[in-house]
Amino acid sequence: MRRLTADVAVAGNGVLGWSVAVELVRRSPGLRVVVAGPGTRPGSATVAAGAMLNCFAEVTDVTSRHAASQAKFALARAALDAWPAWLEALREGGGPAPAMVAPGTFVVLGAQATPTAVRNFDAVQAALKEYAEPHHEVQALDIPGLRPVPHERPVRALYLEREGAVDARAVLAALEGCGRRLGVTSVDGQVSGLLTANGRTTALHLADGTTISAGAVVVAAGAASQPLLDQVLAHRTPPLLHGTGCAVQTRRHTGPGFDRVIRTPTRSGACGMHLVPLGGGVEYLGATNIVCFDPPEGPRLGVTQSLMRFATDQFDTRLAMSAVRRWHYAHRPVPLDRLPLLGPTGIDGLYVATGTYRDGFHGSPVIARHLADMILTPSARPELLAPFTPVRAPVEDMTVEDSVNLFVSDAVETATEYGMRLPYFLDTAPLAAQARTEAHEALQRLDRPIALHPEILTAVREASPTHLHHLNTYLRTTTPAP
Ligand SMILES: Cc1cc2nc3c(=O)[nH]c(=O)nc-3n(C[C@H](O)[C@H](O)[C@H](O)COP(=O)(O)OP(=O)(O)OC[C@H]3O[C@@H](n4cnc5c(N)ncnc54)[C@H](O)[C@@H]3O)c2cc1C
């Protein structure tokens, strides 16, 4: 049986685990840091990410309405400022040199956009103005490479100068290389247990019998973090769901392709349709998002089909001639309240860095910086992470009634987006009524109704009795009875 000793042991080898490790050894040379995770990284969100470094492009009409979403936006703004220096630091680490693969992002609003997409586009524009973020409105038809089907032509478009994308896989390799050169030990294996003694976390136990004793432990195992958290914080952290996502990498055969990220505004439960040029004619088309407690064994055929249709219809019909190089399928870590779980846990030496849902790649340099602050100076409490304390009751950013209404409008808009067209003498009332019933069915499965976003309500509606029991125990543990 192998025994290792470290100052900090990280469970999870995705972008968050490695970013925290690299930040720690950069700031504290000689610190013994071990990162443990399976070398093949099954289900890793990082490996599948389009890695858009999008901040303002992610704004929605609810961003400014609640303190928690404002805090998440503040974190995203800090990350936008942090990326150039972070990439520079990785280059100085001496390994492969990751760079922005596409500086700049076009956000386009198609002629068929739903009312939510229109509101979110307006919100992006308002936020850009409010924060004086460099951008300009562009003529959508002037965007190089754009050739949608006629009825999907964009009617409005914005160019965001500072936002873009990196190659997620190249950045992960650079993080790993940089970390190793700075002395981080990488262990290929699955963490099966967190060992505690006298109220503090003392070690990680791996499935192959290895034990890593450590002064501090960081749980950063993405969507697979729940079983580890359950061992010491059962029912005290918002349950983690899997935001299953599928994306595809293609190579151009027809048409010039894009040289900037192009995307639509965020929709409920999903970032918009996006295309990230990775260089050499390779383009990343993403991404689907089906949120569930237990991930299915693979992407659903129907949503994958829609992904390809949306990309060709909304961006460039010539994509249909591209060669498929690689499919990505992975699980975003999605907390019940959709806000990240970041920071100390109340158990000495135990920290969490997960729950980043759709934009953890973008946030990683800032999350790593503040996690390192807290690990190196345990009394530090960075204000930016305060709203995301892992041990918490669910944060509700709307009323329960609002959440039902949102579920209903989302269902109707999704149906329209997928091509539903009614004759003039019918309206969507029956569909809305059905969706309302489904939302109430989901809420009735909870011991106490709480406001949940549409994709989470759907997952609750489909949850197994075991997950429902876990969820209700969490609600009883963290929230007072009404
Ligand atoms: C299709 C898709 C597209 C995305 N696009 C973007 C984007 O454009 N921009 C953006 O900012 N974000 C994007 N995201 C989200 C982003 O990828 C995540 O927020 C981020 O990568 C999460 O990183 P992580 O390190 O927490 O998790 P992961 O990358 O999932 O890493 C967790 C690691 O822990 C390992 N692990 C699991 N169980 C254990 C265990 N028991 N012990 C040890 N290790 C374990 C896993 O194998 C994995 O390697 C996207 C996600 C998906 C799925």
mmCIF file of C-alpha atoms in Angstrom, residues 50-422:
data_model
loop_
_atom_site.group_PDB
_atom_site.id
_atom_site.type_symbol
_atom_site.label_atom_id
_atom_site.label_comp_id
_atom_site.label_asym_id
_atom_site.label_seq_id
_atom_site.Cartn_x
_atom_site.Cartn_y
_atom_site.Cartn_z
ATOM 1 C CA GLY A 50 -15.500 24.801 -25.714
ATOM 2 C CA ALA A 51 -13.616 26.942 -23.207
ATOM 3 C CA MET A 52 -15.173 30.195 -24.246
ATOM 4 C CA LEU A 53 -13.846 32.886 -21.952
ATOM 5 C CA ASN A 54 -17.215 34.559 -21.955
ATOM 6 C CA CYS A 55 -18.375 36.953 -19.289
ATOM 7 C CA PHE A 56 -20.599 39.694 -20.735
ATOM 8 C CA ALA A 57 -21.763 37.281 -23.455
ATOM 9 C CA GLU A 58 -23.226 35.117 -20.661
ATOM 10 C CA VAL A 59 -25.301 37.906 -19.129
ATOM 11 C CA THR A 60 -29.058 37.346 -19.009
ATOM 12 C CA ASP A 61 -31.974 39.496 -17.995
ATOM 13 C CA VAL A 62 -31.852 37.952 -14.500
ATOM 14 C CA THR A 63 -28.136 38.635 -13.889
ATOM 15 C CA SER A 64 -28.784 41.975 -12.221
ATOM 16 C CA ARG A 65 -31.904 40.892 -10.320
ATOM 17 C CA HIS A 66 -30.401 38.928 -7.450
ATOM 18 C CA ALA A 67 -27.326 39.358 -5.253
ATOM 19 C CA ALA A 68 -26.096 35.829 -5.994
ATOM 20 C CA SER A 69 -26.193 36.222 -9.780
ATOM 21 C CA GLN A 70 -24.551 39.640 -9.417
ATOM 22 C CA ALA A 71 -21.796 37.952 -7.407
ATOM 23 C CA LYS A 72 -21.338 35.329 -10.116
ATOM 24 C CA PHE A 73 -21.072 38.078 -12.713
ATOM 25 C CA ALA A 74 -18.469 39.861 -10.552
ATOM 26 C CA LEU A 75 -16.441 36.638 -10.460
ATOM 27 C CA ALA A 76 -16.716 36.321 -14.253
ATOM 28 C CA ARG A 77 -15.529 39.937 -14.700
ATOM 29 C CA ALA A 78 -12.541 39.290 -12.449
ATOM 30 C CA ALA A 79 -11.739 36.199 -14.542
ATOM 31 C CA LEU A 80 -11.939 38.202 -17.766
ATOM 32 C CA ASP A 81 -9.254 40.512 -16.375
ATOM 33 C CA ALA A 82 -7.185 37.585 -15.077
ATOM 34 C CA TRP A 83 -6.837 35.392 -18.183
ATOM 35 C CA PRO A 84 -4.058 37.256 -20.101
ATOM 36 C CA ALA A 85 -1.696 37.115 -17.093
ATOM 37 C CA TRP A 86 -2.726 33.536 -16.304
ATOM 38 C CA LEU A 87 -1.843 32.361 -19.840
ATOM 39 C CA GLU A 88 1.438 34.278 -19.559
ATOM 40 C CA ALA A 89 2.193 32.523 -16.265
ATOM 41 C CA LEU A 90 1.559 29.131 -17.876
ATOM 42 C CA ARG A 91 3.901 30.059 -20.716
ATOM 43 C CA GLU A 92 6.563 31.081 -18.201
ATOM 44 C CA GLY A 93 6.058 27.669 -16.598
ATOM 45 C CA GLY A 94 8.125 26.432 -19.559
ATOM 46 C CA GLY A 95 5.691 23.985 -21.126
ATOM 47 C CA PRO A 96 3.578 24.123 -24.276
ATOM 48 C CA ALA A 97 2.378 27.677 -24.788
ATOM 49 C CA PRO A 98 -1.397 27.951 -24.710
ATOM 50 C CA ALA A 99 -2.856 31.080 -26.255
ATOM 51 C CA MET A 100 -6.271 32.438 -27.021
ATOM 52 C CA VAL A 101 -7.350 30.416 -30.053
ATOM 53 C CA ALA A 102 -9.915 33.051 -30.891
ATOM 54 C CA PRO A 103 -9.694 36.567 -29.480
ATOM 55 C CA GLY A 104 -13.121 38.203 -29.731
ATOM 56 C CA THR A 105 -16.665 36.897 -29.665
ATOM 57 C CA PHE A 106 -19.638 37.700 -31.892
ATOM 58 C CA VAL A 107 -23.009 37.437 -30.156
ATOM 59 C CA VAL A 108 -25.750 37.160 -32.773
ATOM 60 C CA LEU A 109 -29.502 37.352 -32.432
ATOM 61 C CA GLY A 110 -31.277 35.348 -35.116
ATOM 62 C CA ALA A 111 -34.495 36.401 -36.800
ATOM 63 C CA GLN A 112 -36.248 33.469 -35.117
ATOM 64 C CA ALA A 113 -34.874 34.171 -31.631
ATOM 65 C CA THR A 114 -37.227 33.538 -28.720
ATOM 66 C CA PRO A 115 -38.392 36.396 -26.454
ATOM 67 C CA THR A 116 -35.960 35.202 -23.765
ATOM 68 C CA ALA A 117 -33.067 35.337 -26.214
ATOM 69 C CA VAL A 118 -34.077 38.880 -27.204
ATOM 70 C CA ARG A 119 -34.222 39.978 -23.556
ATOM 71 C CA ASN A 120 -30.872 38.353 -22.866
ATOM 72 C CA PHE A 121 -29.293 40.028 -25.900
ATOM 73 C CA ASP A 122 -30.572 43.385 -24.601
ATOM 74 C CA ALA A 123 -29.154 42.549 -21.165
ATOM 75 C CA VAL A 124 -25.731 41.768 -22.691
ATOM 76 C CA GLN A 125 -25.752 45.108 -24.471
ATOM 77 C CA ALA A 126 -26.856 47.006 -21.363
ATOM 78 C CA ALA A 127 -24.142 45.380 -19.231
ATOM 79 C CA LEU A 128 -21.466 46.157 -21.848
ATOM 80 C CA LYS A 129 -22.483 49.816 -21.705
ATOM 81 C CA GLU A 130 -22.793 49.945 -17.920
ATOM 82 C CA TYR A 131 -19.267 48.576 -17.410
ATOM 83 C CA ALA A 132 -17.743 50.379 -20.429
ATOM 84 C CA GLU A 133 -16.582 47.022 -21.764
ATOM 85 C CA PRO A 134 -14.984 47.346 -25.249
ATOM 86 C CA HIS A 135 -17.482 46.216 -27.868
ATOM 87 C CA HIS A 136 -19.260 47.388 -30.970
ATOM 88 C CA GLU A 137 -22.444 46.665 -32.805
ATOM 89 C CA VAL A 138 -21.812 45.056 -36.166
ATOM 90 C CA GLN A 139 -23.801 44.363 -39.274
ATOM 91 C CA ALA A 140 -24.548 40.688 -38.829
ATOM 92 C CA LEU A 141 -24.123 39.973 -42.524
ATOM 93 C CA ASP A 142 -20.570 41.384 -42.403
ATOM 94 C CA ILE A 143 -19.400 38.677 -39.986
ATOM 95 C CA PRO A 144 -16.725 36.688 -41.869
ATOM 96 C CA GLY A 145 -17.827 33.124 -42.499
ATOM 97 C CA LEU A 146 -21.502 33.618 -41.616
ATOM 98 C CA ARG A 147 -23.979 32.008 -44.018
ATOM 99 C CA PRO A 148 -27.113 30.818 -42.229
ATOM 100 C CA VAL A 149 -30.326 29.644 -43.872
ATOM 101 C CA PRO A 150 -32.317 32.732 -44.954
ATOM 102 C CA HIS A 151 -34.985 32.557 -42.249
ATOM 103 C CA GLU A 152 -32.363 32.309 -39.463
ATOM 104 C CA ARG A 153 -30.335 35.359 -40.516
ATOM 105 C CA PRO A 154 -29.217 37.402 -37.525
ATOM 106 C CA VAL A 155 -31.002 40.693 -37.090
ATOM 107 C CA ARG A 156 -28.578 42.088 -34.521
ATOM 108 C CA ALA A 157 -24.964 41.366 -33.641
ATOM 109 C CA LEU A 158 -22.378 42.521 -31.121
ATOM 110 C CA TYR A 159 -18.618 42.087 -31.161
ATOM 111 C CA LEU A 160 -17.001 41.686 -27.731
ATOM 112 C CA GLU A 161 -13.331 42.496 -28.069
ATOM 113 C CA ARG A 162 -11.900 40.971 -24.896
ATOM 114 C CA GLU A 163 -13.866 37.723 -24.887
ATOM 115 C CA GLY A 164 -12.789 34.694 -26.860
ATOM 116 C CA ALA A 165 -11.744 31.133 -26.243
ATOM 117 C CA VAL A 166 -8.810 28.906 -25.452
ATOM 118 C CA ASP A 167 -8.249 25.274 -26.382
ATOM 119 C CA ALA A 168 -9.383 23.550 -23.180
ATOM 120 C CA ARG A 169 -7.272 20.470 -23.776
ATOM 121 C CA ALA A 170 -4.134 22.523 -24.505
ATOM 122 C CA VAL A 171 -4.617 24.647 -21.373
ATOM 123 C CA LEU A 172 -5.147 21.545 -19.247
ATOM 124 C CA ALA A 173 -1.935 20.012 -20.645
ATOM 125 C CA ALA A 174 -0.097 23.290 -19.954
ATOM 126 C CA LEU A 175 -1.424 23.413 -16.388
ATOM 127 C CA GLU A 176 -0.306 19.863 -15.800
ATOM 128 C CA GLY A 177 3.119 20.481 -17.343
ATOM 129 C CA CYS A 178 3.616 23.711 -15.428
ATOM 130 C CA GLY A 179 2.467 22.124 -12.161
ATOM 131 C CA ARG A 180 4.793 19.149 -12.542
ATOM 132 C CA ARG A 181 7.770 21.398 -13.285
ATOM 133 C CA LEU A 182 6.989 23.416 -10.175
ATOM 134 C CA GLY A 183 6.924 20.241 -8.099
ATOM 135 C CA VAL A 184 3.270 19.147 -8.013
ATOM 136 C CA THR A 185 2.914 15.360 -7.766
ATOM 137 C CA SER A 186 0.279 13.808 -9.992
ATOM 138 C CA VAL A 187 -1.302 10.523 -8.904
ATOM 139 C CA ASP A 188 -3.306 8.488 -11.405
ATOM 140 C CA GLY A 189 -6.195 7.085 -9.380
ATOM 141 C CA GLN A 190 -9.721 7.449 -8.092
ATOM 142 C CA VAL A 191 -10.205 9.004 -4.649
ATOM 143 C CA SER A 192 -12.593 6.759 -2.738
ATOM 144 C CA GLY A 193 -12.501 8.296 0.724
ATOM 145 C CA LEU A 194 -11.840 11.420 2.763
ATOM 146 C CA LEU A 195 -10.284 10.513 6.092
ATOM 147 C CA THR A 196 -11.000 12.727 9.093
ATOM 148 C CA ALA A 197 -9.755 12.771 12.683
ATOM 149 C CA ASN A 198 -10.693 15.123 15.507
ATOM 150 C CA GLY A 199 -12.891 17.239 13.257
ATOM 151 C CA ARG A 200 -10.322 17.826 10.573
ATOM 152 C CA THR A 201 -9.675 16.224 7.206
ATOM 153 C CA THR A 202 -6.375 14.419 7.311
ATOM 154 C CA ALA A 203 -6.026 12.343 4.171
ATOM 155 C CA LEU A 204 -7.352 11.097 0.860
ATOM 156 C CA HIS A 205 -7.815 7.392 0.366
ATOM 157 C CA LEU A 206 -7.594 6.038 -3.190
ATOM 158 C CA ALA A 207 -9.358 3.010 -4.653
ATOM 159 C CA ASP A 208 -6.007 1.267 -5.240
ATOM 160 C CA GLY A 209 -5.174 1.515 -1.530
ATOM 161 C CA THR A 210 -2.938 4.598 -1.724
ATOM 162 C CA THR A 211 -3.258 7.059 1.153
ATOM 163 C CA ILE A 212 -2.270 10.710 0.790
ATOM 164 C CA SER A 213 -1.966 12.399 4.176
ATOM 165 C CA ALA A 214 -2.339 16.157 3.914
ATOM 166 C CA GLY A 215 -2.730 19.300 5.965
ATOM 167 C CA ALA A 216 -5.442 20.504 3.594
ATOM 168 C CA VAL A 217 -7.703 18.697 1.155
ATOM 169 C CA VAL A 218 -9.512 20.214 -1.846
ATOM 170 C CA VAL A 219 -12.481 18.364 -3.366
ATOM 171 C CA ALA A 220 -12.490 19.304 -7.058
ATOM 172 C CA ALA A 221 -13.865 16.159 -8.697
ATOM 173 C CA GLY A 222 -16.441 17.986 -10.821
ATOM 174 C CA ALA A 223 -19.844 16.339 -11.145
ATOM 175 C CA ALA A 224 -18.424 13.277 -9.370
ATOM 176 C CA SER A 225 -17.748 15.249 -6.174
ATOM 177 C CA GLN A 226 -21.039 14.331 -4.476
ATOM 178 C CA PRO A 227 -20.045 10.890 -3.099
ATOM 179 C CA LEU A 228 -16.894 12.426 -1.607
ATOM 180 C CA LEU A 229 -18.787 15.333 -0.042
ATOM 181 C CA ASP A 230 -21.416 12.938 1.339
ATOM 182 C CA GLN A 231 -18.777 11.208 3.432
ATOM 183 C CA VAL A 232 -18.221 14.243 5.633
ATOM 184 C CA LEU A 233 -20.866 16.841 4.779
ATOM 185 C CA ALA A 234 -23.898 14.657 4.086
ATOM 186 C CA HIS A 235 -27.010 16.706 3.278
ATOM 187 C CA ARG A 236 -25.310 20.028 4.015
ATOM 188 C CA THR A 237 -24.210 21.062 0.531
ATOM 189 C CA PRO A 238 -26.638 21.653 -2.366
ATOM 190 C CA PRO A 239 -26.965 18.352 -4.261
ATOM 191 C CA LEU A 240 -24.823 18.180 -7.386
ATOM 192 C CA LEU A 241 -26.486 17.178 -10.618
ATOM 193 C CA HIS A 242 -24.912 16.255 -13.942
ATOM 194 C CA GLY A 243 -25.273 18.814 -16.732
ATOM 195 C CA THR A 244 -24.634 16.335 -19.517
ATOM 196 C CA GLY A 245 -23.223 18.024 -22.567
ATOM 197 C CA CYS A 246 -22.347 16.919 -26.041
ATOM 198 C CA ALA A 247 -20.209 18.851 -28.531
ATOM 199 C CA VAL A 248 -18.471 17.990 -31.762
ATOM 200 C CA GLN A 249 -15.157 18.960 -33.350
ATOM 201 C CA THR A 250 -15.154 19.208 -37.118
ATOM 202 C CA ARG A 251 -12.714 20.103 -39.878
ATOM 203 C CA ARG A 252 -13.701 22.422 -42.725
ATOM 204 C CA HIS A 253 -14.060 21.173 -46.247
ATOM 205 C CA THR A 254 -16.247 23.934 -47.661
ATOM 206 C CA GLY A 255 -16.320 27.647 -46.932
ATOM 207 C CA PRO A 256 -13.747 29.815 -45.170
ATOM 208 C CA GLY A 257 -14.898 29.025 -41.632
ATOM 209 C CA PHE A 258 -14.845 31.424 -38.688
ATOM 210 C CA ASP A 259 -11.888 33.128 -37.058
ATOM 211 C CA ARG A 260 -13.757 34.342 -33.967
ATOM 212 C CA VAL A 261 -16.120 32.712 -31.508
ATOM 213 C CA ILE A 262 -19.688 33.096 -32.687
ATOM 214 C CA ARG A 263 -22.601 32.391 -30.379
ATOM 215 C CA THR A 264 -26.203 33.148 -29.613
ATOM 216 C CA PRO A 265 -27.323 34.623 -26.252
ATOM 217 C CA THR A 266 -27.755 32.372 -23.260
ATOM 218 C CA ARG A 267 -31.018 30.490 -23.124
ATOM 219 C CA SER A 268 -32.608 29.053 -20.037
ATOM 220 C CA GLY A 269 -30.525 26.075 -18.973
ATOM 221 C CA ALA A 270 -28.068 26.337 -21.808
ATOM 222 C CA CYS A 271 -25.406 28.605 -23.094
ATOM 223 C CA GLY A 272 -26.392 29.598 -26.574
ATOM 224 C CA MET A 273 -25.344 27.673 -29.652
ATOM 225 C CA HIS A 274 -21.656 28.382 -30.143
ATOM 226 C CA LEU A 275 -18.817 27.752 -32.546
ATOM 227 C CA VAL A 276 -15.200 28.034 -31.436
ATOM 228 C CA PRO A 277 -12.489 28.057 -34.136
ATOM 229 C CA LEU A 278 -9.573 25.956 -32.901
ATOM 230 C CA GLY A 279 -7.206 26.671 -35.826
ATOM 231 C CA GLY A 280 -6.316 24.766 -38.985
ATOM 232 C CA GLY A 281 -9.953 24.570 -40.073
ATOM 233 C CA VAL A 282 -10.970 22.750 -36.882
ATOM 234 C CA GLU A 283 -14.161 24.088 -35.318
ATOM 235 C CA TYR A 284 -15.865 23.161 -32.051
ATOM 236 C CA LEU A 285 -19.669 23.173 -32.120
ATOM 237 C CA GLY A 286 -21.370 23.171 -28.745
ATOM 238 C CA ALA A 287 -23.143 22.281 -26.721
ATOM 239 C CA THR A 288 -26.160 20.390 -25.472
ATOM 240 C CA ASN A 289 -27.231 20.452 -21.834
ATOM 241 C CA ILE A 290 -29.518 17.885 -20.237
ATOM 242 C CA VAL A 291 -29.461 18.102 -16.463
ATOM 243 C CA CYS A 292 -30.107 14.925 -14.471
ATOM 244 C CA PHE A 293 -29.163 13.246 -11.208
ATOM 245 C CA ASP A 294 -27.865 10.081 -12.894
ATOM 246 C CA PRO A 295 -26.214 10.714 -16.251
ATOM 247 C CA PRO A 296 -27.323 8.532 -19.157
ATOM 248 C CA GLU A 297 -24.620 6.396 -20.756
ATOM 249 C CA GLY A 298 -24.317 8.741 -23.710
ATOM 250 C CA PRO A 299 -25.746 11.831 -25.372
ATOM 251 C CA ARG A 300 -29.345 11.645 -26.555
ATOM 252 C CA LEU A 301 -29.628 11.239 -30.290
ATOM 253 C CA GLY A 302 -32.360 13.872 -30.614
ATOM 254 C CA VAL A 303 -30.507 16.704 -28.885
ATOM 255 C CA THR A 304 -27.314 15.850 -30.743
ATOM 256 C CA GLN A 305 -29.226 16.083 -33.998
ATOM 257 C CA SER A 306 -30.549 19.515 -32.958
ATOM 258 C CA LEU A 307 -27.037 20.706 -32.114
ATOM 259 C CA MET A 308 -25.890 20.017 -35.650
ATOM 260 C CA ARG A 309 -29.041 21.478 -37.192
ATOM 261 C CA PHE A 310 -28.804 24.687 -35.136
ATOM 262 C CA ALA A 311 -25.133 25.125 -36.089
ATOM 263 C CA THR A 312 -25.714 24.724 -39.815
ATOM 264 C CA ASP A 313 -28.987 26.682 -39.884
ATOM 265 C CA GLN A 314 -27.937 29.578 -37.651
ATOM 266 C CA PHE A 315 -24.216 29.985 -38.484
ATOM 267 C CA ASP A 316 -23.166 28.401 -41.749
ATOM 268 C CA THR A 317 -24.908 25.873 -43.955
ATOM 269 C CA ARG A 318 -21.499 24.826 -45.342
ATOM 270 C CA LEU A 319 -20.713 23.217 -41.980
ATOM 271 C CA ALA A 320 -22.773 20.307 -43.269
ATOM 272 C CA MET A 321 -19.792 19.386 -45.467
ATOM 273 C CA SER A 322 -17.282 19.414 -42.581
ATOM 274 C CA ALA A 323 -15.676 16.182 -41.418
ATOM 275 C CA VAL A 324 -16.424 15.043 -37.870
ATOM 276 C CA ARG A 325 -13.111 14.643 -36.017
ATOM 277 C CA ARG A 326 -14.233 14.001 -32.486
ATOM 278 C CA TRP A 327 -17.292 13.912 -30.256
ATOM 279 C CA HIS A 328 -17.175 15.219 -26.705
ATOM 280 C CA TYR A 329 -19.565 14.051 -23.999
ATOM 281 C CA ALA A 330 -19.136 15.079 -20.392
ATOM 282 C CA HIS A 331 -20.857 16.198 -17.235
ATOM 283 C CA ARG A 332 -20.974 19.766 -15.975
ATOM 284 C CA PRO A 333 -21.129 19.976 -12.171
ATOM 285 C CA VAL A 334 -24.536 21.579 -11.521
ATOM 286 C CA PRO A 335 -25.601 22.433 -7.952
ATOM 287 C CA LEU A 336 -29.320 22.462 -7.175
ATOM 288 C CA ASP A 337 -29.284 26.278 -7.033
ATOM 289 C CA ARG A 338 -26.873 26.567 -9.983
ATOM 290 C CA LEU A 339 -24.313 28.545 -7.977
ATOM 291 C CA PRO A 340 -20.772 27.255 -7.487
ATOM 292 C CA LEU A 341 -19.510 25.566 -4.324
ATOM 293 C CA LEU A 342 -16.255 27.294 -3.456
ATOM 294 C CA GLY A 343 -14.252 27.608 -0.285
ATOM 295 C CA PRO A 344 -13.926 26.195 3.220
ATOM 296 C CA THR A 345 -16.520 23.853 4.643
ATOM 297 C CA GLY A 346 -16.450 24.317 8.405
ATOM 298 C CA ILE A 347 -14.400 21.115 8.672
ATOM 299 C CA ASP A 348 -10.791 22.087 9.336
ATOM 300 C CA GLY A 349 -8.598 21.597 6.306
ATOM 301 C CA LEU A 350 -11.428 20.719 3.901
ATOM 302 C CA TYR A 351 -12.106 22.969 0.893
ATOM 303 C CA VAL A 352 -14.403 22.552 -2.096
ATOM 304 C CA ALA A 353 -13.931 23.852 -5.638
ATOM 305 C CA THR A 354 -16.754 22.644 -7.838
ATOM 306 C CA GLY A 355 -20.328 23.321 -8.952
ATOM 307 C CA THR A 356 -19.203 25.683 -11.705
ATOM 308 C CA TYR A 357 -21.855 24.521 -14.180
ATOM 309 C CA ARG A 358 -21.338 26.155 -17.585
ATOM 310 C CA ASP A 359 -18.480 28.568 -17.048
ATOM 311 C CA GLY A 360 -15.973 26.994 -14.692
ATOM 312 C CA PHE A 361 -13.259 27.063 -17.291
ATOM 313 C CA HIS A 362 -13.591 30.814 -17.597
ATOM 314 C CA GLY A 363 -13.679 31.326 -13.830
ATOM 315 C CA SER A 364 -10.775 28.980 -13.037
ATOM 316 C CA PRO A 365 -7.896 31.490 -12.613
ATOM 317 C CA VAL A 366 -9.858 33.576 -10.115
ATOM 318 C CA ILE A 367 -11.288 30.577 -8.275
ATOM 319 C CA ALA A 368 -7.745 29.190 -7.996
ATOM 320 C CA ARG A 369 -6.403 32.513 -6.740
ATOM 321 C CA HIS A 370 -8.957 32.789 -3.946
ATOM 322 C CA LEU A 371 -8.829 29.110 -2.990
ATOM 323 C CA ALA A 372 -5.059 29.487 -2.669
ATOM 324 C CA ASP A 373 -5.577 32.624 -0.530
ATOM 325 C CA MET A 374 -7.707 30.619 1.901
ATOM 326 C CA ILE A 375 -5.474 27.547 1.978
ATOM 327 C CA LEU A 376 -2.276 29.552 2.497
ATOM 328 C CA THR A 377 -3.929 31.926 5.000
ATOM 329 C CA PRO A 378 -6.768 29.975 6.636
ATOM 330 C CA SER A 379 -8.248 33.138 8.178
ATOM 331 C CA ALA A 380 -8.634 34.752 4.715
ATOM 332 C CA ARG A 381 -12.227 35.099 3.537
ATOM 333 C CA PRO A 382 -12.239 36.572 0.015
ATOM 334 C CA GLU A 383 -15.394 38.627 -0.450
ATOM 335 C CA LEU A 384 -15.771 37.474 -4.055
ATOM 336 C CA LEU A 385 -16.331 33.849 -3.007
ATOM 337 C CA ALA A 386 -18.472 34.540 0.093
ATOM 338 C CA PRO A 387 -21.845 33.925 -1.646
ATOM 339 C CA PHE A 388 -20.649 30.520 -2.813
ATOM 340 C CA THR A 389 -19.867 28.932 0.520
ATOM 341 C CA PRO A 390 -20.342 25.173 -0.055
ATOM 342 C CA VAL A 391 -22.315 24.496 3.117
ATOM 343 C CA ARG A 392 -25.538 26.378 2.585
ATOM 344 C CA ALA A 393 -29.279 26.295 2.136
ATOM 345 C CA PRO A 394 -30.318 26.581 -1.522
ATOM 346 C CA VAL A 395 -30.082 30.140 -2.811
ATOM 347 C CA GLU A 396 -33.425 31.070 -4.345
ATOM 348 C CA ASP A 397 -33.157 33.881 -6.877
ATOM 349 C CA MET A 398 -36.896 34.137 -7.529
ATOM 350 C CA THR A 399 -40.204 33.130 -5.972
ATOM 351 C CA VAL A 400 -41.643 29.633 -6.370
ATOM 352 C CA GLU A 401 -44.433 31.083 -8.509
ATOM 353 C CA ASP A 402 -41.862 32.791 -10.733
ATOM 354 C CA SER A 403 -40.055 29.500 -11.127
ATOM 355 C CA VAL A 404 -43.246 27.784 -12.303
ATOM 356 C CA ASN A 405 -43.896 30.604 -14.769
ATOM 357 C CA LEU A 406 -40.320 30.381 -16.025
ATOM 358 C CA PHE A 407 -40.677 26.624 -16.517
ATOM 359 C CA VAL A 408 -43.836 27.218 -18.558
ATOM 360 C CA SER A 409 -42.408 29.949 -20.793
ATOM 361 C CA ASP A 410 -39.226 27.940 -21.262
ATOM 362 C CA ALA A 411 -41.211 24.898 -22.395
ATOM 363 C CA VAL A 412 -43.182 26.929 -24.917
ATOM 364 C CA GLU A 413 -40.078 28.708 -26.217
ATOM 365 C CA THR A 414 -38.144 25.460 -26.516
ATOM 366 C CA ALA A 415 -40.979 23.945 -28.545
ATOM 367 C CA THR A 416 -40.908 26.957 -30.870
ATOM 368 C CA GLU A 417 -37.144 26.789 -31.148
ATOM 369 C CA TYR A 418 -37.377 23.123 -32.122
ATOM 370 C CA GLY A 419 -39.706 24.027 -34.955
ATOM 371 C CA MET A 420 -43.238 23.946 -33.512
ATOM 372 C CA ARG A 421 -45.577 25.940 -35.756
ATOM 373 C CA LEU A 422 -49.275 26.176 -34.971
#
